[in-house]
XYZ file of C-alpha atoms in Angstrom:
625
model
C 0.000 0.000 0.000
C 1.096 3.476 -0.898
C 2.689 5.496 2.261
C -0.478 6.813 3.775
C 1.259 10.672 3.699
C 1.361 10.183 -0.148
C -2.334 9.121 -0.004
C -3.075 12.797 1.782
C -0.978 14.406 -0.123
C -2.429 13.227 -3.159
C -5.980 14.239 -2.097
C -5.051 17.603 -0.897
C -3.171 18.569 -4.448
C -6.223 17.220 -6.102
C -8.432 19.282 -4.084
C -6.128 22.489 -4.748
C -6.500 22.143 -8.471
C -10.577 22.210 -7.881
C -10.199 25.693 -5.954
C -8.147 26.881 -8.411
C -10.229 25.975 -11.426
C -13.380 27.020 -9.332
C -11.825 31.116 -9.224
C -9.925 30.934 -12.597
C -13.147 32.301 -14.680
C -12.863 28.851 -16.638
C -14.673 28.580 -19.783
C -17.124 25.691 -20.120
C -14.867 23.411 -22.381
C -11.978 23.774 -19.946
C -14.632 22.627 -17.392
C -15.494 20.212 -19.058
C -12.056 18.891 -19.910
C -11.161 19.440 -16.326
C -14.029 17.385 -15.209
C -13.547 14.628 -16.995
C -10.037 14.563 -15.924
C -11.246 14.927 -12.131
C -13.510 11.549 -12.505
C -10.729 9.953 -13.851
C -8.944 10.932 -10.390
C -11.959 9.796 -8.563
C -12.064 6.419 -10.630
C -8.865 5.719 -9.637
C -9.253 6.205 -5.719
C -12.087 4.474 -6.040
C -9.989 1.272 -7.500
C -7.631 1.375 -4.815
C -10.021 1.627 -2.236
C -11.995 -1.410 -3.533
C -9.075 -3.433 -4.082
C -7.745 -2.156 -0.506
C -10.441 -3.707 0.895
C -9.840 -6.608 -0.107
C -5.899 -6.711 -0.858
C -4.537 -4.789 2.215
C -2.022 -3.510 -0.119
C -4.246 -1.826 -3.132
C -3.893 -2.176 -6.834
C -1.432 -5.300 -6.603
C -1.169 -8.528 -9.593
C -4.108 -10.571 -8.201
C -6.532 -7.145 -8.868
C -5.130 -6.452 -12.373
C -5.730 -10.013 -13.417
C -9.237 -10.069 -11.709
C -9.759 -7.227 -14.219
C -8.995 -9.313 -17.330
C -10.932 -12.382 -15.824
C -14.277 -9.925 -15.493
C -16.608 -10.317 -12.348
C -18.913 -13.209 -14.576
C -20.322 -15.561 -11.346
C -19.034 -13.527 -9.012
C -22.084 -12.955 -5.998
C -22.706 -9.818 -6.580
C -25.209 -9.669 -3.574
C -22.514 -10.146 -0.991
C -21.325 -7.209 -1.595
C -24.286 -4.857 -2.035
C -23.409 -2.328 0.194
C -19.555 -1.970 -1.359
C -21.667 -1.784 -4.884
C -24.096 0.882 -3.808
C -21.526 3.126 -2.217
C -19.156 3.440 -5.439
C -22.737 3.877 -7.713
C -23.956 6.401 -5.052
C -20.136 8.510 -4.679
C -19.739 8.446 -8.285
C -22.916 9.729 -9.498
C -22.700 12.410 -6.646
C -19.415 13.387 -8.479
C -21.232 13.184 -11.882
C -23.597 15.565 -10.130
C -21.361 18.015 -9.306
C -19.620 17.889 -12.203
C -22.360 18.865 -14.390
C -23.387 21.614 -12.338
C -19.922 22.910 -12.080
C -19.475 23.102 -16.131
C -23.209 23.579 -16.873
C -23.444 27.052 -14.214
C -22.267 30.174 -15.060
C -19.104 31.639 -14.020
C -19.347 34.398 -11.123
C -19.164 37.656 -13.023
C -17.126 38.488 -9.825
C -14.297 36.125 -11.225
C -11.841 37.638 -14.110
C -10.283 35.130 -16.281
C -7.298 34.223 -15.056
C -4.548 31.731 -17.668
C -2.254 31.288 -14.582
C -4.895 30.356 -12.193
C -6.107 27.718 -15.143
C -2.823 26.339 -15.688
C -1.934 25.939 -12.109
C -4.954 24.302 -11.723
C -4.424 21.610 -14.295
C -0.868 21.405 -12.737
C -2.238 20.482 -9.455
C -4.736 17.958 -11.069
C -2.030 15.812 -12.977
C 0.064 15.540 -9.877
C -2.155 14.598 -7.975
C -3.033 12.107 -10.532
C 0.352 11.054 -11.083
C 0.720 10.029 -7.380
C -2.910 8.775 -6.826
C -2.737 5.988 -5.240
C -3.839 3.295 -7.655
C -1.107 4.923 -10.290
C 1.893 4.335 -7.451
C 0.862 0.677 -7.031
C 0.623 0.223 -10.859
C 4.442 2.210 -11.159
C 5.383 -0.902 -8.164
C 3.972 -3.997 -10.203
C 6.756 -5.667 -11.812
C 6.786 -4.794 -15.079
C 6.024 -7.725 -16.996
C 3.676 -8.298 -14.940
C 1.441 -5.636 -16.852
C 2.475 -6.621 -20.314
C 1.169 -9.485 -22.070
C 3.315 -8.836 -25.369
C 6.818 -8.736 -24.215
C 9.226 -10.963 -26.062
C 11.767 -13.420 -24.121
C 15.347 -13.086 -25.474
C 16.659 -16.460 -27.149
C 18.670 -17.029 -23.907
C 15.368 -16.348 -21.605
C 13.887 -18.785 -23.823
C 16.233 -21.437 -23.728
C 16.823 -20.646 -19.771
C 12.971 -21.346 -19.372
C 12.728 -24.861 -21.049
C 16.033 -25.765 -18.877
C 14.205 -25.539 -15.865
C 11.098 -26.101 -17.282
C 10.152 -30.319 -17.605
C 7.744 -31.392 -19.973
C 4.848 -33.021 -18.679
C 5.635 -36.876 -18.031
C 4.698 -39.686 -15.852
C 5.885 -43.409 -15.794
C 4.129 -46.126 -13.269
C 5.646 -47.421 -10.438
C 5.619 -50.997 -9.857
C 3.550 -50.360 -6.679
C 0.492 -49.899 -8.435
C -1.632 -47.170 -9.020
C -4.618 -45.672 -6.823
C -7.360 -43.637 -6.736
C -7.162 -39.735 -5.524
C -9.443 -37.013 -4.304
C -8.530 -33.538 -3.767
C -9.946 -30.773 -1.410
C -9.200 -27.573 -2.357
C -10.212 -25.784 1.093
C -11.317 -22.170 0.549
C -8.526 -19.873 2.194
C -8.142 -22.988 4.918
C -4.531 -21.580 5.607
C -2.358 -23.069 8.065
C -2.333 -20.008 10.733
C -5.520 -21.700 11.873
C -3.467 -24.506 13.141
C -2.110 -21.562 15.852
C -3.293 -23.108 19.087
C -2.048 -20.021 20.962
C -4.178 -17.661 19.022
C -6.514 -20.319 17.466
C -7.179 -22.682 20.481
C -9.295 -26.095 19.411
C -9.889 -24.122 16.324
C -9.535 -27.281 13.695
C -8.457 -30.508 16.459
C -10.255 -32.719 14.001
C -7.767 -32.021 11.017
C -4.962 -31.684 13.271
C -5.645 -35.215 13.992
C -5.436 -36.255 10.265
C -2.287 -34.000 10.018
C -0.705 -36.088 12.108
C -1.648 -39.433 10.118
C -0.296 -37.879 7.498
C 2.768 -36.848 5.116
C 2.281 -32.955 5.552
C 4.230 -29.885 4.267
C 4.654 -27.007 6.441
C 6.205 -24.771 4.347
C 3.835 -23.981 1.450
C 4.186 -20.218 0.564
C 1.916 -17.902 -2.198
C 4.298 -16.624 -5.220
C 2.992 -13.144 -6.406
C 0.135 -13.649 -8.803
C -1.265 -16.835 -7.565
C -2.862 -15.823 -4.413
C -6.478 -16.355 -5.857
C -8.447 -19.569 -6.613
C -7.967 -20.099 -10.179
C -4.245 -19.044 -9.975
C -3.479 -21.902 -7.247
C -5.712 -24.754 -9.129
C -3.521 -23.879 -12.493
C -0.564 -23.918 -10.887
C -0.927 -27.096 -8.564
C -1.904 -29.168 -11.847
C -0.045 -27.417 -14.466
C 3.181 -26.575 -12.737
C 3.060 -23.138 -13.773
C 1.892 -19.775 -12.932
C -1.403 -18.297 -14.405
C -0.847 -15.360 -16.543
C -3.617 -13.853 -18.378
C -2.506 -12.341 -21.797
C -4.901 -9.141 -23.438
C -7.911 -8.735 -22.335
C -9.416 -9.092 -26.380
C -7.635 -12.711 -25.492
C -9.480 -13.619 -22.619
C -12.955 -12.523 -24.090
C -12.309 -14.485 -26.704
C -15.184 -17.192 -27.027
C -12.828 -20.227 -27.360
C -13.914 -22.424 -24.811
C -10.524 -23.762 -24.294
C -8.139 -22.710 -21.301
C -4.570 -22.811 -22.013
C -4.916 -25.312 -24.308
C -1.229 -26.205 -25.088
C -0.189 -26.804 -21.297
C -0.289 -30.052 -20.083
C -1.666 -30.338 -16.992
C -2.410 -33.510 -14.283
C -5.487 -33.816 -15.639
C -3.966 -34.465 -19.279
C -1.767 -36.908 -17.567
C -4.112 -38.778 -15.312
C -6.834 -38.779 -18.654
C -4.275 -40.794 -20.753
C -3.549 -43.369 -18.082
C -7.816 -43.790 -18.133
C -8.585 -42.258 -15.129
C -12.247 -40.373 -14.634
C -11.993 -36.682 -13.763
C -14.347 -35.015 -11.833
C -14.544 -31.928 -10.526
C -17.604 -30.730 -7.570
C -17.679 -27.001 -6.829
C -20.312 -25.003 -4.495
C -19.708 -21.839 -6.492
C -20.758 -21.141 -10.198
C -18.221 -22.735 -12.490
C -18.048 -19.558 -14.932
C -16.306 -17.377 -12.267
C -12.596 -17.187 -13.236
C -13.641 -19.833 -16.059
C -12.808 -22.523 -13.571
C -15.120 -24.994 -15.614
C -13.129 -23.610 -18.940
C -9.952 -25.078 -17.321
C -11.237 -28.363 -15.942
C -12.674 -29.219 -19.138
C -9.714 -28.635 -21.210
C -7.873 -30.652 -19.333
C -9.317 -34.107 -18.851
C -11.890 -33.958 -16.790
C -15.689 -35.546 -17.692
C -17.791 -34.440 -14.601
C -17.073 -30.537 -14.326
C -20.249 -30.026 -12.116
C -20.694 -26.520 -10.139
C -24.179 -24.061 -8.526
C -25.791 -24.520 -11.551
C -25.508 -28.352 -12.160
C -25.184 -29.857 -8.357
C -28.478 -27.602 -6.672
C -30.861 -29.714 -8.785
C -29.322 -33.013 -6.794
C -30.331 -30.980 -3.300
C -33.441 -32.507 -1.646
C -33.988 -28.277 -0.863
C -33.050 -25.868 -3.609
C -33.428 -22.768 -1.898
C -30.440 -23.942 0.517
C -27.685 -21.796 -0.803
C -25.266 -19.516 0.240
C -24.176 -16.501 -1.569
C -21.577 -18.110 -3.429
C -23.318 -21.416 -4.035
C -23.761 -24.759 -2.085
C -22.573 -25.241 1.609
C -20.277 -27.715 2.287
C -22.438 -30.187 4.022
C -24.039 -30.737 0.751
C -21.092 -30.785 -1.313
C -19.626 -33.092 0.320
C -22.427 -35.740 1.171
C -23.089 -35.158 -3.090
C -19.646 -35.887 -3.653
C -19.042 -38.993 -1.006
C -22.237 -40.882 -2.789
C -20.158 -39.847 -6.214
C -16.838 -41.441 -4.926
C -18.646 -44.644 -3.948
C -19.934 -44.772 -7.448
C -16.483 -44.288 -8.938
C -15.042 -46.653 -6.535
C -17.913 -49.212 -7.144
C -17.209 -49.150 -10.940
C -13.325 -50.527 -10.630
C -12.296 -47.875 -13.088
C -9.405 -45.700 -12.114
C -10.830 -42.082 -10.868
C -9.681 -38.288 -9.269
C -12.103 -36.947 -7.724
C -10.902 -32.514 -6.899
C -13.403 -30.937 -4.718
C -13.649 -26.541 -4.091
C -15.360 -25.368 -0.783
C -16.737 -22.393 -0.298
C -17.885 -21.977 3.404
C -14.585 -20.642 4.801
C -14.661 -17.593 2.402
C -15.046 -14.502 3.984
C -17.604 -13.322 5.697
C -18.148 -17.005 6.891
C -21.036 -19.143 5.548
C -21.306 -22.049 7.902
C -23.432 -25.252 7.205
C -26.483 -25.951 8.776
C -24.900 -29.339 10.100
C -22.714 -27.510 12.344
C -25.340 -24.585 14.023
C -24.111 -26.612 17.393
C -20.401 -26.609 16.726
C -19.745 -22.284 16.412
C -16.145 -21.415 17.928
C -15.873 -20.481 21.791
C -18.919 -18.007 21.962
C -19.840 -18.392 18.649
C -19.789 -14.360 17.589
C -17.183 -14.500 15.049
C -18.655 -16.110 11.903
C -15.658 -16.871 9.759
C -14.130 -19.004 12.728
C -17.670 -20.115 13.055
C -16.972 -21.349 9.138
C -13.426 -22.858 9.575
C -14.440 -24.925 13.017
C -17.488 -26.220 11.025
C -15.188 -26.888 8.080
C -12.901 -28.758 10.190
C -15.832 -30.923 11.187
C -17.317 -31.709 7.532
C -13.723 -31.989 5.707
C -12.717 -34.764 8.590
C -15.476 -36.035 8.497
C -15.350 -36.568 4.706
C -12.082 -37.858 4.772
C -12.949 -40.463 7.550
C -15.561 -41.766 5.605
C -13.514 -42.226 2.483
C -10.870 -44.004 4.741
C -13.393 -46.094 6.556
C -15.115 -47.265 3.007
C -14.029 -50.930 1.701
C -12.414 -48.246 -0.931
C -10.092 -46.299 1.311
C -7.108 -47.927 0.823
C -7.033 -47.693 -2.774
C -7.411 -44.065 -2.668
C -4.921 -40.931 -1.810
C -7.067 -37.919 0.168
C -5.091 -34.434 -0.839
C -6.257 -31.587 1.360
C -4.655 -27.964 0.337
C -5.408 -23.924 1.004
C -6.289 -22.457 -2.346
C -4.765 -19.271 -1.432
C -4.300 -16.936 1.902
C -7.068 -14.787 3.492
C -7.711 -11.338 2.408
C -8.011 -8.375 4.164
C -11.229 -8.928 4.744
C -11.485 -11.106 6.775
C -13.533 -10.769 9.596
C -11.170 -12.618 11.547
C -8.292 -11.161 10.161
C -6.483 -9.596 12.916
C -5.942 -12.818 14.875
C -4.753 -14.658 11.588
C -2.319 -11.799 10.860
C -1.428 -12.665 14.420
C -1.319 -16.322 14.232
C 1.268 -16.120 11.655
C 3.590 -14.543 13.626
C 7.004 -14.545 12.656
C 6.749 -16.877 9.998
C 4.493 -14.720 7.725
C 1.788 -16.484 5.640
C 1.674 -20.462 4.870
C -0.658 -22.327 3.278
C -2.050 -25.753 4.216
C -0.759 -29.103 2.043
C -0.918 -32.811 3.709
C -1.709 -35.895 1.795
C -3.146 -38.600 3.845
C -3.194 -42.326 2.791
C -6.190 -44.457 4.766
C -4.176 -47.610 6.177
C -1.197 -46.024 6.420
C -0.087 -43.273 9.384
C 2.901 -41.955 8.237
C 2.578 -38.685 10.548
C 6.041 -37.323 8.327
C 6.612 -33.119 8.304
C 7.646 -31.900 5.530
C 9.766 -28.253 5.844
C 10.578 -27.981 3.008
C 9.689 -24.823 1.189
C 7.280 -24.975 -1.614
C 4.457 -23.288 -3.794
C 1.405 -24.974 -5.202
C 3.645 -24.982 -8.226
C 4.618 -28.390 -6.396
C 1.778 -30.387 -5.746
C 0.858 -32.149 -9.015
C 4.809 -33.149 -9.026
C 4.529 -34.108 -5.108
C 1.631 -36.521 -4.856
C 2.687 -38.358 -8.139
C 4.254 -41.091 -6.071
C 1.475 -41.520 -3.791
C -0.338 -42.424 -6.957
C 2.130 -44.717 -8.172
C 3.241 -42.587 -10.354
C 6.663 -40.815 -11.372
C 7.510 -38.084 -12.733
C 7.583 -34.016 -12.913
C 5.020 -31.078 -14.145
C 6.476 -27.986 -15.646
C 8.050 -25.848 -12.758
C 6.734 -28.124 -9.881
C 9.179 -30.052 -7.868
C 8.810 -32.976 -6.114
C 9.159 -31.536 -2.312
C 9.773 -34.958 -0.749
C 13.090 -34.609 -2.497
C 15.553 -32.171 -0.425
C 19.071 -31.472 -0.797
C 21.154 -27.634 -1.513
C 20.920 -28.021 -5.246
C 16.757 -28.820 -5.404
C 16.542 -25.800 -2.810
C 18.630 -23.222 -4.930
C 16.234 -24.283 -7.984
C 13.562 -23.800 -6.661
C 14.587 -20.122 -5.415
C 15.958 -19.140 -8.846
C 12.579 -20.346 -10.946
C 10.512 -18.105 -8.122
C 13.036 -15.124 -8.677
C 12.841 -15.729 -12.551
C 9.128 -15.880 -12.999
C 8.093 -12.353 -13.938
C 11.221 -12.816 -16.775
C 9.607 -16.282 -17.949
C 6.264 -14.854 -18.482
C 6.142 -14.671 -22.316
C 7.077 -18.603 -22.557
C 4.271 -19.100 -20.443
C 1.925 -16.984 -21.878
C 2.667 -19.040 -25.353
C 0.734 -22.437 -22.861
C -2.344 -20.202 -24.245
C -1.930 -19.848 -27.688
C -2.102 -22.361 -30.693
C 1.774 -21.997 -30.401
C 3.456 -23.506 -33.941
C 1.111 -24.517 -36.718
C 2.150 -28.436 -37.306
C -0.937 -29.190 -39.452
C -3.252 -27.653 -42.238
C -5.230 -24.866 -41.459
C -9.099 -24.769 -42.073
C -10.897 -22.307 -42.396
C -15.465 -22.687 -42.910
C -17.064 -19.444 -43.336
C -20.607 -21.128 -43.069
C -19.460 -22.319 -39.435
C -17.315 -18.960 -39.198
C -14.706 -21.082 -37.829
C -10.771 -21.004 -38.005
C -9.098 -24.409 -36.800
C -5.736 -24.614 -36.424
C -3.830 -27.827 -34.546
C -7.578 -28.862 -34.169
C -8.210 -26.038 -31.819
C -11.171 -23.988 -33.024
C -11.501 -19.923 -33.185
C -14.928 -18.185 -33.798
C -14.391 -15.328 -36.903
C -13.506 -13.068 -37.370
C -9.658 -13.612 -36.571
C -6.287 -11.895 -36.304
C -2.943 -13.788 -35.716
C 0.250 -12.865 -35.669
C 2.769 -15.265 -36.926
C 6.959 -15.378 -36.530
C 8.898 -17.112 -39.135
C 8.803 -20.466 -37.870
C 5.006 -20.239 -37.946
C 4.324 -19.774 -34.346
C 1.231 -17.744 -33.713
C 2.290 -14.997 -30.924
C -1.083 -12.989 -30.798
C -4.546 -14.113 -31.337
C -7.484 -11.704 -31.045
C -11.248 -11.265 -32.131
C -11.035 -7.198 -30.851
C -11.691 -5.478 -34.432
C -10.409 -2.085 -33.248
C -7.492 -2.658 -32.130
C -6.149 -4.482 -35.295
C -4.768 -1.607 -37.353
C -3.292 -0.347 -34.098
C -1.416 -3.582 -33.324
C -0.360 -3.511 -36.825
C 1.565 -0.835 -36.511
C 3.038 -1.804 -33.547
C 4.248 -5.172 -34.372
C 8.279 -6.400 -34.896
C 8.821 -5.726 -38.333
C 9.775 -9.361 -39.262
C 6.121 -10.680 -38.054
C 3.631 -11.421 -40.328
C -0.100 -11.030 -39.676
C -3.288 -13.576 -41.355
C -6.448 -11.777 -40.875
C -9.707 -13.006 -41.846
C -12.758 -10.343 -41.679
C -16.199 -9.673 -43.271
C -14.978 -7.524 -46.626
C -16.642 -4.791 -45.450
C -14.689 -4.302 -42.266
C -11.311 -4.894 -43.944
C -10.222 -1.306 -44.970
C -6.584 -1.091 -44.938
C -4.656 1.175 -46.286
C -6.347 2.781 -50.198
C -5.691 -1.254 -51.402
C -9.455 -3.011 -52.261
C -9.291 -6.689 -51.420
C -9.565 -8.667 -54.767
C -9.992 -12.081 -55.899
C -8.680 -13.139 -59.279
C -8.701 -10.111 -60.347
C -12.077 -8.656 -59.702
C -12.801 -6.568 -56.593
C -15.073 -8.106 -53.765
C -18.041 -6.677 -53.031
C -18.622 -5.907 -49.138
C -20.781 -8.948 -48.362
C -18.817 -12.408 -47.527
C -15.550 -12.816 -45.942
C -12.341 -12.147 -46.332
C -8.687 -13.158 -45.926
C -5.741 -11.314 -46.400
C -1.688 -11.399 -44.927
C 0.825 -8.946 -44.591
C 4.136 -7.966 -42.413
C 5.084 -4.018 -41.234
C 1.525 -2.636 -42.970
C 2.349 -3.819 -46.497
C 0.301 -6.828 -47.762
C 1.261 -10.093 -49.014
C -2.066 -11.771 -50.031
C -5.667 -11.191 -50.668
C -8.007 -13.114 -51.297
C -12.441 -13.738 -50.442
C -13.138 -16.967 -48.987
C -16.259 -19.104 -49.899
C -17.742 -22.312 -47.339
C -14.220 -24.447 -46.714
C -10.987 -23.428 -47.136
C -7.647 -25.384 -46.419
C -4.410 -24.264 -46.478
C -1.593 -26.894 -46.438
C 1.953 -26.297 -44.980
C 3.226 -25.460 -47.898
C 0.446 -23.100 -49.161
C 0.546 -21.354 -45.654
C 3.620 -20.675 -46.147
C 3.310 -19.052 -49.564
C 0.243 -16.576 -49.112
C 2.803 -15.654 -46.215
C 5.618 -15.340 -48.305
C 7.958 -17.565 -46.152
C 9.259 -19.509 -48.845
């Protein structure tokens, strides 16, 4: 967060510049103009205050890739109140805005330039330390740009540390696995001196099993999403343009390979149970494009309650989920084929939203409803976990339970967590526990969910390593040092990861079905209209659907890239050039494809129903011959 005497200041220079534009005898454009510049200001604050709330530390990575997600499934309702105040204190501005350019100037007041001037001086100070701005100056850089190109030594450091999805079984067999993904369940709820008999119940299973106490956040993955992708996938989740994201694919990051890929391809059944609306962060999206057959969340799993009205704000309680998802694992197990079963709670999110089941099991006096939420989870998750290990099936299956991410600022409770910490700063919670077994084993070593697809691959029966992830049962000074450097050298590795989202290099023929209004390229699909921007080699850098910003991007892209659009005719106005085919200009109905590199074009040409383009044809309407 922005030193609080920068905050004031900021606010006090912004206020100046209204006085002085109130006395300098403005006229009612440069009121306007100054207006309009003055909600930007308030815009701003507003951003930082929002994200304050929840961040403790403002405008940081998680908010700006919240942004490019969008707010789609988020429960709105919960936060009414925070919603109402920014409607009602911007439309007061708005208010006062229009009266200020819209009334007359005092007769009283002479124009006055300098007054003006100093005015707008004042104003783009204060904007240029408001608040929001100085967080965005502090985000790593990269962090904000989703074009940056690696260097050829970045690239080649990347895939050096980087391991290509792989696993090989173990002669021990393989088993069956179910994951917990605990809503902010992090480990400074294990505190006994701040927390006491807080979560005994888990602290039991902790002890039964193989647990790692050392499980940090890297910046950018303290959110949901971000933890899910990176315990599967081994990498972090970076968003690339926003036109990207809106993109209507239905893929998400289609060329990573993820556990999911890997568990698919040794036959096992994915499923994936979630309380909260699977369109929020396009968690569904991911678990779809990545193995998994049962991607079931609000919408789907409240028609299997016996009482549909008993939701919270962000979907199912717990209790339900996981008496839904117990009769789903006996089915699975029941059915001898090989399954993963990767649960999301949502009771423990702040404000608290504890089950029904547990209205006799609140925390000490019961006033605090968050700790109310995270005693009552520690009830339904052991619980759970019992009954999978108690089951004819529980030895043939691996229980994972893991904190998606910290707790926010928020928090009703989050004074004592910040406390509970202590010295150690944040952690998050990772054990795995194996029914028949009591291995009660700590783990210290330090580790990010980057790790846990890599680290319960032998539990599985299963070798092997995912992307960045490491397996933390291994220790020793030269794992430890790699594991520092690929933290330290994530921000720098972001444009190799960012490629996990594209079609990356065209292997195959391209099609292209105007009737559909469909591109397909390594059998990935891509609604029209299209822009891509391809390197020599073929591999597409930049994919987008966002019609205005094509000419821009254009002119903005290395030289040495070439560009395939495909448009209706009409909409294809570049440069004085008309698109032709054969010989004979197009008319402005049907569509259209034509390449080009630095704003000159290569080929031209309308396309009719199915078009394919070979290798070698690609190649030539590119002129890479």
């Amino acid at each position: 967060m922005p030193n609080l005497f920068f905050i004031i200041l900021s606010v006090v220079i912004f206020l100046g510049g209204i006085f002085l534009i109130l006395r300098c005898g403005a006229s009612r454009l440069n009121k306007t103009i100054f207006s309009t510049l003055a909600l930007l200001y308030v815009l701003l604050i507003e951003l930082f205050l929002v994200a304050n709330y929840f961040t403790g530390v403002g405008v940081n990575q998680a908010t700006i890739m919240q942004l490019k997600f969008g707010l789609t499934g988020a429960p709105f309702k919960e936060y009414i109140w925070l919603i109402t105040l920014i409607i009602g204190s911007l439309s007061l501005c708005i208010i006062l805005m229009g009266i200020f350019v819209y009334i007359k100037t005092d007769k009283n007041i002479s124009l006055s330039y300098s007054r003006c001037l100093m005015a707008y001086a004042l104003l783009f100070v204060g904007l240029s330390i408001n608040p929001a701005c100085v967080n965005i100056y502090q985000l790593p850089h990269r962090s904000l740009i989703s074009s940056m190109r690696s260097t050829s030594s970045e690239t080649w450091e990347f895939y050096n540390y980087y391991k290509e999805p792989r696993i090989r079984r173990l002669e021990t067999g393989q088993k069956n696995i179910v994951v917990i993904y605990a809503e902010s369940l992090e480990r400074a709820f294990f505190n006994e001196d701040i927390f006491p008999g807080l979560v005994p119940e888990l602290k039991l299973i902790e002890k039964q099993s193989t647990s790692f106490s050392q499980l940090y956040t890297l910046p950018g993955i303290n959110g949901t999403i971000w933890s899910i992708v990176a315990s599967q996938c081994g990498v972090p989740l970076y968003l690339p343009s926003m036109s990207f994201i809106k993109n209507p694919r239905g893929d998400f990051l289609p060329d990573a390979t993820c556990l999911g890929d890997l568990l698919a391809n040794e036959d096992y059944f994915l499923a994936y149970y979630g309380g909260a609306k699977l369109n929020f962060t396009r968690k569904g999206e991911f678990f779809k494009s990545h193995g998994f057959i049962d991607v079931f969340g609000r919408n789907a799993l409240r028609s299997k309650l016996e009482d549909t009205t008993y939701l919270n704000h962000w979907g199912l309680y717990d209790d339900s989920l996981f008496d839904i998802s117990y009769k789903r694992f006996l089915e699975l197990s029941e059915s001898g084929t090989k399954f993963g079963l990767f649960l999301l709670t949502v009771d423990t999110h702040a404000p608290g939203y504890p089950s029904k089941s547990c209205e006799d099991k609140g925390y000490l006096d019961g006033s605090n409803k968050h700790l109310n939420a995270v005693k009552c989870a520690d009830f339904l998750i052991s619980d759970f976990i019992r009954k999978i290990a108690d089951s004819p099936y529980g030895e043939q299956t691996v229980i994972v339970v893991a904190s998606d991410h910290y707790n926010y600022r928020n928090t009703p409770a989050y004074k004592m967590i910040k406390q509970a910490r202590g010295n150690e700063g944040k952690k998050n919670l990772f054990m795995i526990f194996e029914p028949g077994k009591v291995t009660g084993k700590e783990i210290h070593t330090l580790g990010t969910h980057m790790d846990i697809g890599t680290t319960i691959l032998p539990f599985m029966g299963y070798s092997g390593q995912i992307g960045l992830g490491r397996d933390l049962l291994k220790e020793g000074e030269r794992i430890v040092k790699e594991r520092d450097y690929i933290a330290d050298k994530l921000f720098t590795w972001k444009p190799e990861i960012l490629k996990f989202w594209g079609p990356n290099i065209i292997k195959q023929d391209i099609s292209i079905d105007t009737n559909k209004k469909m591109l397909t390229i390594n059998n990935k699909k891509y609604e029209l209209p299209v822009f891509l921007e391809l390197t020599e080699d073929l591999f597409v850098s930049h994919i987008t659907r966002f019609k205005p910003s094509v000419v821009a991007h254009i002119q903005r892209m290395a030289k040495k890239d070439k560009f395939l659009w495909i448009d209706d005719c009409k909409d294809i106005k570049l440069s004085d050039m008309n698109v032709t085919s054969h010989g004979t200009v197009i008319s402005n109905d049907g569509w259209c494809l034509i390449t080009g590199q630095d704003s000159k074009y290569i080929h031209k040409t309308r396309l009719d129903g199915k078009t394919t383009y070979n290798m070698n044809g690609l190649r030539r309407i590119l002129n890479m011959n």
